[in-house]
Structures are given as C-alpha cells and as structure tokens.
XYZ file of C-alpha atoms in Angstrom:
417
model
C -45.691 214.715 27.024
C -45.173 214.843 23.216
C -41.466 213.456 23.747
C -42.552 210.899 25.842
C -45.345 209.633 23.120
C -42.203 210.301 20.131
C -40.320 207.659 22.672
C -42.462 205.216 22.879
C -43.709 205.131 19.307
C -40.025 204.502 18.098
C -39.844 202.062 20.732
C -42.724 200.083 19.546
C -41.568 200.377 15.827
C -38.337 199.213 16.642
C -39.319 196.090 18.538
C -41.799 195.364 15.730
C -38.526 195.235 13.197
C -36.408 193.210 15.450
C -39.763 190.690 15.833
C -39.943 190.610 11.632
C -36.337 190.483 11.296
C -35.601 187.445 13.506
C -39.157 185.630 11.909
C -36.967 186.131 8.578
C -33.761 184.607 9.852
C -35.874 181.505 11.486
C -38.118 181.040 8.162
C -34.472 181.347 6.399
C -32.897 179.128 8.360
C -35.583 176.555 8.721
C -35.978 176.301 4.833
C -32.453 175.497 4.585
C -32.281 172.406 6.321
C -35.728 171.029 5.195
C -33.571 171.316 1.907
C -30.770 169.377 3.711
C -32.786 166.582 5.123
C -34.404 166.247 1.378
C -31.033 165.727 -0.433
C -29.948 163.162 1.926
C -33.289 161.132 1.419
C -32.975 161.250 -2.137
C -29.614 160.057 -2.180
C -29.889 157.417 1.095
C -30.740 154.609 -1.139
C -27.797 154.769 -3.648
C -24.257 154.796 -2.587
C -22.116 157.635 -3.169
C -18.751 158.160 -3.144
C -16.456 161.309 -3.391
C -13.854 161.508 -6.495
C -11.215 159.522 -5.348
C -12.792 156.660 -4.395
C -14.831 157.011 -7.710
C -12.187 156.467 -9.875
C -9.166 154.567 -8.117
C -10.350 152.689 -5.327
C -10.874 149.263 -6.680
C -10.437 147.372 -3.028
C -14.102 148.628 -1.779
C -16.019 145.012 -1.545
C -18.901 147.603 -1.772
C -17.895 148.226 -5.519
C -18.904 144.912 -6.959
C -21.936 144.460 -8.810
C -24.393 142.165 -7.411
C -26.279 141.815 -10.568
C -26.255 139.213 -12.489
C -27.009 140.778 -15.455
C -25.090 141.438 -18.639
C -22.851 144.237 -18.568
C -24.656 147.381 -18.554
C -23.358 151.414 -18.846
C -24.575 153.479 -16.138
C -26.456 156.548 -16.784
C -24.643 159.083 -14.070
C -26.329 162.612 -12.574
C -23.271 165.331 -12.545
C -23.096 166.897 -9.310
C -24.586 170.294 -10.542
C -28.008 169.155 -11.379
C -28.149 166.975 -7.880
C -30.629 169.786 -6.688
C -32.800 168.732 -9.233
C -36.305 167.001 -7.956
C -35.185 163.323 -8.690
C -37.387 160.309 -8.235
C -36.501 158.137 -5.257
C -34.084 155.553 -5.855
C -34.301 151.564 -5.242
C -33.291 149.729 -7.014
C -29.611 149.627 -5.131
C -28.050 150.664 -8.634
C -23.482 150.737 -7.453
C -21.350 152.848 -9.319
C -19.149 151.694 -12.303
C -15.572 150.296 -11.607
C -12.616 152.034 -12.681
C -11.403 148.921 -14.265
C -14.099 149.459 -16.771
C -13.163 150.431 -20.630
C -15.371 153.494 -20.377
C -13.891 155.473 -17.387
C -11.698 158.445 -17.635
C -8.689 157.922 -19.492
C -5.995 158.151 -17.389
C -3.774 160.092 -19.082
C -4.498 162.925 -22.161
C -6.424 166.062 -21.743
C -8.700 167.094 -18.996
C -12.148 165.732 -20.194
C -15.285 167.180 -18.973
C -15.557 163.623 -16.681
C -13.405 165.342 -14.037
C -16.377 167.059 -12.902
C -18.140 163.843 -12.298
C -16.978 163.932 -8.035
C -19.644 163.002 -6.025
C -21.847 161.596 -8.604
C -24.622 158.581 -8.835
C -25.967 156.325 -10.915
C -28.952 156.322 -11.228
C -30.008 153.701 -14.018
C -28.508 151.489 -16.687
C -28.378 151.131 -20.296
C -29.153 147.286 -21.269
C -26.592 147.259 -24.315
C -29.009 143.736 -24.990
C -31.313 145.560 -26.062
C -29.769 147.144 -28.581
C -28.630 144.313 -30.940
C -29.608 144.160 -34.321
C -32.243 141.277 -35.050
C -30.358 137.914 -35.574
C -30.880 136.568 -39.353
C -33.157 133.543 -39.173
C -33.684 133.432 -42.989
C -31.496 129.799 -42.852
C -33.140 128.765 -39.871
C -37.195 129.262 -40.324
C -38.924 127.453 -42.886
C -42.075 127.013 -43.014
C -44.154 123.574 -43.105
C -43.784 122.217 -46.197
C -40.738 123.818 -47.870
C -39.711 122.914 -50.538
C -35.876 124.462 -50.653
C -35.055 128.408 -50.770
C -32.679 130.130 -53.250
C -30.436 133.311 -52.477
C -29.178 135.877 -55.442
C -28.367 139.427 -55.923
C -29.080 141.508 -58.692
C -27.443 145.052 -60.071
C -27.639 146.426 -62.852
C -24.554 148.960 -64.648
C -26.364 151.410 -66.634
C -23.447 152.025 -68.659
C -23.235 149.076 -70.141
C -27.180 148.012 -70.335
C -25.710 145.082 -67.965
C -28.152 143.098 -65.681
C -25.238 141.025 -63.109
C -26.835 138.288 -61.474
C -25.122 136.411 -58.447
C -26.365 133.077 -57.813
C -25.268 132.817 -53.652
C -26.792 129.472 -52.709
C -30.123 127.532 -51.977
C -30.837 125.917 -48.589
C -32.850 122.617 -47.536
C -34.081 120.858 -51.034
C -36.157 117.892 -51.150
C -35.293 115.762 -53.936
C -36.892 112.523 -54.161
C -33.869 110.488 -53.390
C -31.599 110.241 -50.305
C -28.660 112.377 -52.402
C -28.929 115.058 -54.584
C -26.511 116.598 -57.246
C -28.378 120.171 -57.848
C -27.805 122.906 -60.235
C -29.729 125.951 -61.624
C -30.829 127.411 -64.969
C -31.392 131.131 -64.814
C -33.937 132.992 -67.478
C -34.507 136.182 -68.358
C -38.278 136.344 -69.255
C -40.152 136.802 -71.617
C -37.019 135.046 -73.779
C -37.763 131.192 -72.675
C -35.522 129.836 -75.520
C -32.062 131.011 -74.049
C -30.885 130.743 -70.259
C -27.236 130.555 -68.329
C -26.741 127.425 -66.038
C -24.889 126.759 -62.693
C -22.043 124.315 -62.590
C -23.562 121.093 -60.553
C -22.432 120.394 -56.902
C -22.521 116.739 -55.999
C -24.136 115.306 -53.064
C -25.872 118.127 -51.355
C -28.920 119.413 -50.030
C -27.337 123.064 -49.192
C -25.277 123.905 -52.298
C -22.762 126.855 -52.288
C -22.957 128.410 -55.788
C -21.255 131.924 -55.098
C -21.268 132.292 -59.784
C -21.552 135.490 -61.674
C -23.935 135.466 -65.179
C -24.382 138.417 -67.323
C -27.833 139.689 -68.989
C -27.090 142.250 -71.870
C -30.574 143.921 -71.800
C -31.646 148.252 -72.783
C -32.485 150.023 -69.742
C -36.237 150.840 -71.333
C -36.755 147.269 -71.315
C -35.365 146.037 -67.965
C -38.279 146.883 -66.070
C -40.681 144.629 -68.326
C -38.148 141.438 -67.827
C -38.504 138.902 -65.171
C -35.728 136.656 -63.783
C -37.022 132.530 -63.385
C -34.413 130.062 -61.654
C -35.297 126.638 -61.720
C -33.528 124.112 -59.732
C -32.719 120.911 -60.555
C -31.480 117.315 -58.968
C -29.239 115.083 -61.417
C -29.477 111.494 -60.935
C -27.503 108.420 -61.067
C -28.860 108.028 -64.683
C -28.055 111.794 -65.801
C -31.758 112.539 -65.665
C -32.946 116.099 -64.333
C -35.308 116.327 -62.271
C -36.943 119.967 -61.455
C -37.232 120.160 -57.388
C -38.672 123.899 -57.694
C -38.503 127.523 -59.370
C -38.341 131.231 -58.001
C -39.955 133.796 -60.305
C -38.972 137.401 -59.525
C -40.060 140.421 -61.639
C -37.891 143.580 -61.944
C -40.575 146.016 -62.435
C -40.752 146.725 -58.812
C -36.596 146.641 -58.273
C -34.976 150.499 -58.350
C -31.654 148.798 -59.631
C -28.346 151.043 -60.092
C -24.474 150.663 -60.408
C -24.010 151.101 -56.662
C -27.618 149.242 -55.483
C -26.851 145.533 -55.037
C -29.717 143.672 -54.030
C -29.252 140.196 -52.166
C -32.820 138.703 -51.822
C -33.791 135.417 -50.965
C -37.185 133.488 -51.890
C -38.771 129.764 -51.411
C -39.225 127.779 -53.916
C -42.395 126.850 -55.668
C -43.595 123.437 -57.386
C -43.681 124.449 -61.019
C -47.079 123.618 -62.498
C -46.596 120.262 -64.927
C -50.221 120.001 -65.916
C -50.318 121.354 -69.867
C -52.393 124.943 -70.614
C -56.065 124.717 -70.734
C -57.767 125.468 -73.990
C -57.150 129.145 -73.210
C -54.398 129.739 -70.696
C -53.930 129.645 -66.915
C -54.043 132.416 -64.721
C -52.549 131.950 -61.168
C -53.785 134.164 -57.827
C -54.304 134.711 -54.412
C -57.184 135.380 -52.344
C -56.793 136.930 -48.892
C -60.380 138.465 -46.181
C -59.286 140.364 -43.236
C -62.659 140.594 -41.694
C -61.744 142.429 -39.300
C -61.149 145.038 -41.974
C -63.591 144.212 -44.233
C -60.882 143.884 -46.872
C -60.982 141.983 -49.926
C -56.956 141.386 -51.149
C -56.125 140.129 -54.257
C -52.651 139.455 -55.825
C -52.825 138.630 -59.373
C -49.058 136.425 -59.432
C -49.294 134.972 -63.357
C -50.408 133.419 -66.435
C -49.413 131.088 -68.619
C -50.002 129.610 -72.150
C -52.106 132.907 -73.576
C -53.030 132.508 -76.768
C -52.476 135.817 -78.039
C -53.683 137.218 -81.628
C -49.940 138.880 -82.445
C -46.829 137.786 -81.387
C -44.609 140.802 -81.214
C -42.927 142.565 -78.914
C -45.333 145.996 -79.259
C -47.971 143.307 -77.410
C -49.081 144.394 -73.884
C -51.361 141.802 -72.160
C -53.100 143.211 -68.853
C -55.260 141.796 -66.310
C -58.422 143.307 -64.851
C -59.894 142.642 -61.441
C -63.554 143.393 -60.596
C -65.401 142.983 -57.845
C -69.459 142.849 -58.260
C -71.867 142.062 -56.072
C -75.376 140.392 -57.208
C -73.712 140.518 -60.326
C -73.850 143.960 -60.516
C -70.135 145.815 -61.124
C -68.777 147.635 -58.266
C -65.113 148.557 -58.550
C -62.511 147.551 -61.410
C -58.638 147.516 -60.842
C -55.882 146.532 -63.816
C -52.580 145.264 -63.600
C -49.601 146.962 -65.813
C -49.124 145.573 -69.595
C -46.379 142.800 -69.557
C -45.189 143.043 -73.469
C -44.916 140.073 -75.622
C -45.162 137.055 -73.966
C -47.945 134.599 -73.354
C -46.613 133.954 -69.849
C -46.480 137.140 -68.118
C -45.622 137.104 -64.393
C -47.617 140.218 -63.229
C -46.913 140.101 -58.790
C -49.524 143.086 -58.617
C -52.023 143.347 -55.452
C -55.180 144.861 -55.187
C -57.642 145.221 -52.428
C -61.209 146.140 -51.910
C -64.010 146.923 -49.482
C -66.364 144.110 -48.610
C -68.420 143.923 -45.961
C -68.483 140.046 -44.407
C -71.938 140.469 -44.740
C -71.811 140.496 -48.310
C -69.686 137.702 -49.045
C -72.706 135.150 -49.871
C -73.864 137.877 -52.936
C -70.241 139.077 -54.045
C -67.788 137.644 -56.669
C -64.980 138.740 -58.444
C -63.927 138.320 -62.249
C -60.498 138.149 -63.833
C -60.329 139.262 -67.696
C -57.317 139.069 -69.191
C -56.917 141.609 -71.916
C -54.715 142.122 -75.073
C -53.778 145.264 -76.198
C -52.130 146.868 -79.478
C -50.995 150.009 -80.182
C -54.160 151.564 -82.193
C -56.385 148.910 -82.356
C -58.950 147.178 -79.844
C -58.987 145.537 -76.801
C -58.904 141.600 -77.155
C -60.214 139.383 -74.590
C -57.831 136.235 -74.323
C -59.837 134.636 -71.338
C -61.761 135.046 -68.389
C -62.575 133.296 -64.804
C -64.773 134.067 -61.976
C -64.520 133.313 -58.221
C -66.815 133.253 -55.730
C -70.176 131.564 -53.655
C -72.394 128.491 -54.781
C -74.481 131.468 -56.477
C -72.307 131.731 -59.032
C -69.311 129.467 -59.065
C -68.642 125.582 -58.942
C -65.546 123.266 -59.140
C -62.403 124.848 -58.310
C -63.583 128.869 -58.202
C -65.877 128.002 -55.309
C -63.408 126.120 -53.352
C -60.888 129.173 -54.044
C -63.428 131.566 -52.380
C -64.659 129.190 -49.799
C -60.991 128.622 -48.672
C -60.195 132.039 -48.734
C -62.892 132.470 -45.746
C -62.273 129.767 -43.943
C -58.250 131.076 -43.679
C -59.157 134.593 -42.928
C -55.890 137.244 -43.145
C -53.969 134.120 -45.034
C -53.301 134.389 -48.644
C -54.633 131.395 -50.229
C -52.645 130.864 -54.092
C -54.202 128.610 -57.032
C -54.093 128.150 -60.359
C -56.931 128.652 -62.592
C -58.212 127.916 -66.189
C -59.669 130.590 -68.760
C -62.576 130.443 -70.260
C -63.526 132.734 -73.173
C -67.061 133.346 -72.513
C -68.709 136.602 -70.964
C-alpha cells in the first residue's frame, strides 16, 4: 500500500508540471504573435520597403510624392527602435527618392545610413518654415511718411573716430514732381559745423553709399547726438528741408568691430520759433489694460540756460500727481551744454483708469552746475479740464482716446510753479 500511494502521488505531481509547463509555452507563444499582429498594424498605413529598393529602385510609380507641397526632409525611424510604441500613422507619408541630394553617398566610407533597411518615414520637416523673416523695412511705410533714411555708425577707439555711413533714404515727398536731395549730417550739441552729401539729381530713392568722419574723446561720445536733415534743391538752387532723423548715442554700445546699420523715418522739423522759454517735445502713451502710464521725454529746444559751458547738465523731471498731490518723480540723464538736448528717455507709471479725471503730470526742466543750485529753466503740465487747457488738455485727452498708441507733441515752457 505505501508504494502504491508513493506512485500515484508522483503521478499526480508530474501531470500537474506537464499541465503548467504547456500553459507556459501557450501564454509564450500567444504573446508573441499578439506582438506580431501589432507591428504590422502600426506599420499597415505607411509603405515600407527593404534596403534595396530604398535606395536604388527609382522605377517604383509607388515612389513619387503625391504632395504638392514644397520639398520637405523626412524624419526616418531606424529599424532598431521599430518596437517602440509609435502612434498610428495616416497621413500616407512615401519614403524619400534616391535621386534626392540627401541620400547615402554612393561612394566613401560606410556611414551609419547603411543601417537604415527597412525603415519609414514617419513625418516631414517643412524647410518653409524655417526661413529667416523677409526684410520689409523698404516696403512698409506707414500712412503719412514722410521719407526714411539708412546709416551705420562705428566708432575706432583708437583713434577717438566716430565713422558714419550715409547708405540711402527711401520714398521722399518733396513738394514738386522731381527732387534733387542731399543731406547735412551734425554732430550735436555743435550746431555751427556739419559734413554734407554730394546731391543726386532727380530722385525720390537716392543711393548715397559716402563715408564722413567725427573726431570726438571717447568720454564724450556718449553725450553727442547725430541729426541728418534732408534736403530737395530746386530749379532756382533753393533748399528746401523735406525732414530730419535725430539719433542719440547714449544708448549705442559702439566698438571697432560693432557696425551698426539702422534705419529711421523722417520727421517734419519744427519751423515755428522758441517760445519765451523753450520747447519741450513728448509722448504720451495708456495701456489700460495695464493701467500704465508711458511717457517718453524725446527733446527740447531753445533753453535759455544761465551758463553756457560745456560743465552744463540740463535734466528733465517727470511727475505724476494726482489731485495735485505728488505721487512718483522720474529724471532723465544730464545732456551737457546745449540748449537743445535730445534726451529719447521713457518712463512709465501706475495709474489706475479710474483715476485719470484727478491725475496730471508735470515736466520741469532743470539746470544743473557743478556746486551750485538747481535752476529751473521751464515747466509744463498735462492733463484733464481740472487742471489744463489749450494744447496740454488735448495732449492728455488724445492720449486716451488712442489707448496703447504713443501720441508725440511739442510743447511750450512756462516758468511759473
């Protein structure tokens, strides 16, 4: 009896095994081909091809693209990541042609491309997209141009040398059908010397492409400011000004091997004389969105300052109060000795929309000398009916009817507090 029980024990064991062992095979086996019937889905919907046909058959109708797109460089899956969990394909993407310049050189070293047999595209690279913006700087002019002037600047530290390229100027609007232009160039604050452009007859577009020389001290360089004004020669051998560019340099990092080439529209030069006490000239910008108050504080003109001399800094302070009361205060730089210093500085502050109707804001400008006090040289203020009239009011109340657009006038200074 105890043999007989041994028996059948190991019988039972062993047909338990044998039932475990082929479970393992079938699980095996059955994973297997789910893995097989996956790989073929995935790649069902793009066509596939082994190496040969890859590279050298160029007779498969098959093999032409039915886009109509511009040419494009596939993005191709090497055959040793084609296990991977890919996203289903369909967008009927066909392999490259061998024709094309970036296939496998046919000759040279073997290049890791060989290993590309049996591989599919599976997207494209739009080489469209990747062009650089097109220049539209001669093309797009706003409503109301007047012409625009290119230049370059660079400065040689060397030789304290400021070069200055006059390139060309683009669309000008003289007053008569033709127009002989040419340009005077000025290195501000010095108004009594400049370097001129030859003239080019009978153009709107002139092609200057001239070279002109500033000798000026690298301490000083950043306090200058270049002016071109442009000007139409008549029949009679009158000038007439069509427009000027003002660029300051304090904002330029200018080296030997930094040329900058810069274009800018020109502006109608202001022909009405200085006020009693000087002009000042600014923009007014709300984003009310933001609740942001912008200012840019461009120039003034015709200062009439206590000391002439170059150790003369004249400033401009912005502050913005509100029932009168000051809130915040912002200054410009010093611009030394000149009564028309081009400044180009912007400032912004918080204002509530809400607050517009109680809030103005009050330009001072200020002379200053080494050891002695503060001069005022003039002053305006901008802002509601409460306290404004004439021109300051319909500064501010253009300014919010253009919200987010910088709106740019001229003012006059008064002297009082």
């Amino acid at each position: 009896m105890p043999e007989q029980a041994v028996a059948v024990a190991g019988a039972v064991i062993g047909g338990i095994l044998l039932f475990v062992l082929i479970g393992m095979t079938a699980y095996l086996l059955w994973k297997k081909f789910c893995c097989l019937l996956s790989y073929e889905k995935l790649t069902s919907s793009v066509k596939t091809t082994n190496a040969n046909a890859f590279f050298q058959d160029q007779t498969n109708p098959e093999m032409q693209l039915k886009s109509t797109r511009s040419r494009s460089v596939p993005f191709i899956i090497p055959p040793t990541l084609h296990g991977r969990d890919w996203i289903n394909l369909t967008n009927e993407e066909q392999v490259q042609e061998d024709s094309d310049p970036y296939m496998i050189p046919q000759s040279g070293p073997r290049s890791s491309f060989h290993s590309l047999a049996g591989a599919y595209v599976v997207g494209t690279i739009n080489p469209e997209l990747y062009k650089f913006p097109e220049d539209k700087s001669e093309t797009d002019f706003p409503d109301g141009n007047i012409g625009r002037l290119w230049f370059s600047i660079e400065y040689e530290q060397e030789s304290e040398r400021l070069l200055v390229s006059l390139i060309k100027v683009r669309k000008l609007q003289p007053p008569a059908d033709s127009c002989s232009p040419f340009v005077k160039i000025y290195l501000l604050p010095d108004e009594r010397s400049y370097l001129q452009s030859k003239t080019k007859r009978k153009t709107l577009n002139p092609q200057f492409d001239e070279n002109f020389v500033f000798q000026v001290s690298s301490k000083m360089l950043l306090q200058r400011t270049l002016k071109f004004l442009v000007y139409h020669v008549d029949k009679h051998k009158k000038h007439h000004l069509l427009g000027q560019v003002i660029f300051p340099l304090k904002n330029e990092v200018l080296t030997d091997d930094n040329k900058l080439v810069i274009w800018r529209d020109l502006e109608k030069e202001n022909l009405e004389p200085p006020s009693e006490y000087g002009d000042i000239q600014f923009s007014l910008s709300y984003n009310d969105y933001l609740g942001r108050l912008t200012v840019v504080v461009l120039r003034a003109r015709g200062l009439k300052l206590q000391e002439e001399s170059h150790a003369v800094g004249v400033y401009v302070k912005v502050s913005l109060m509100n029932h009168n009361k000051f809130i915040k205060s912002k200054k410009t730089a010093a611009v030394l000795g000149t009564p028309n210093p081009v400044y180009n500085e912007t400032f912004s502050f918080k204002a509530d929309q809400t607050e517009l109707d109680t809030a103005s804001l009050s330009l001072s400008v200020l002379q200053s000398i080494k050891g002695e006090k503060t001069l005022l040289l003039g002053r305006v203020v901008v802002g509601p009916f409460m306290y404004t009239r004439g021109k300051e009011l319909e500064h501010w109340n253009e300014m919010i009817s253009k919200p987010k657009e910088l709106v740019k006038r001229w003012h006059a200074l008064c002297h009082s507090m």
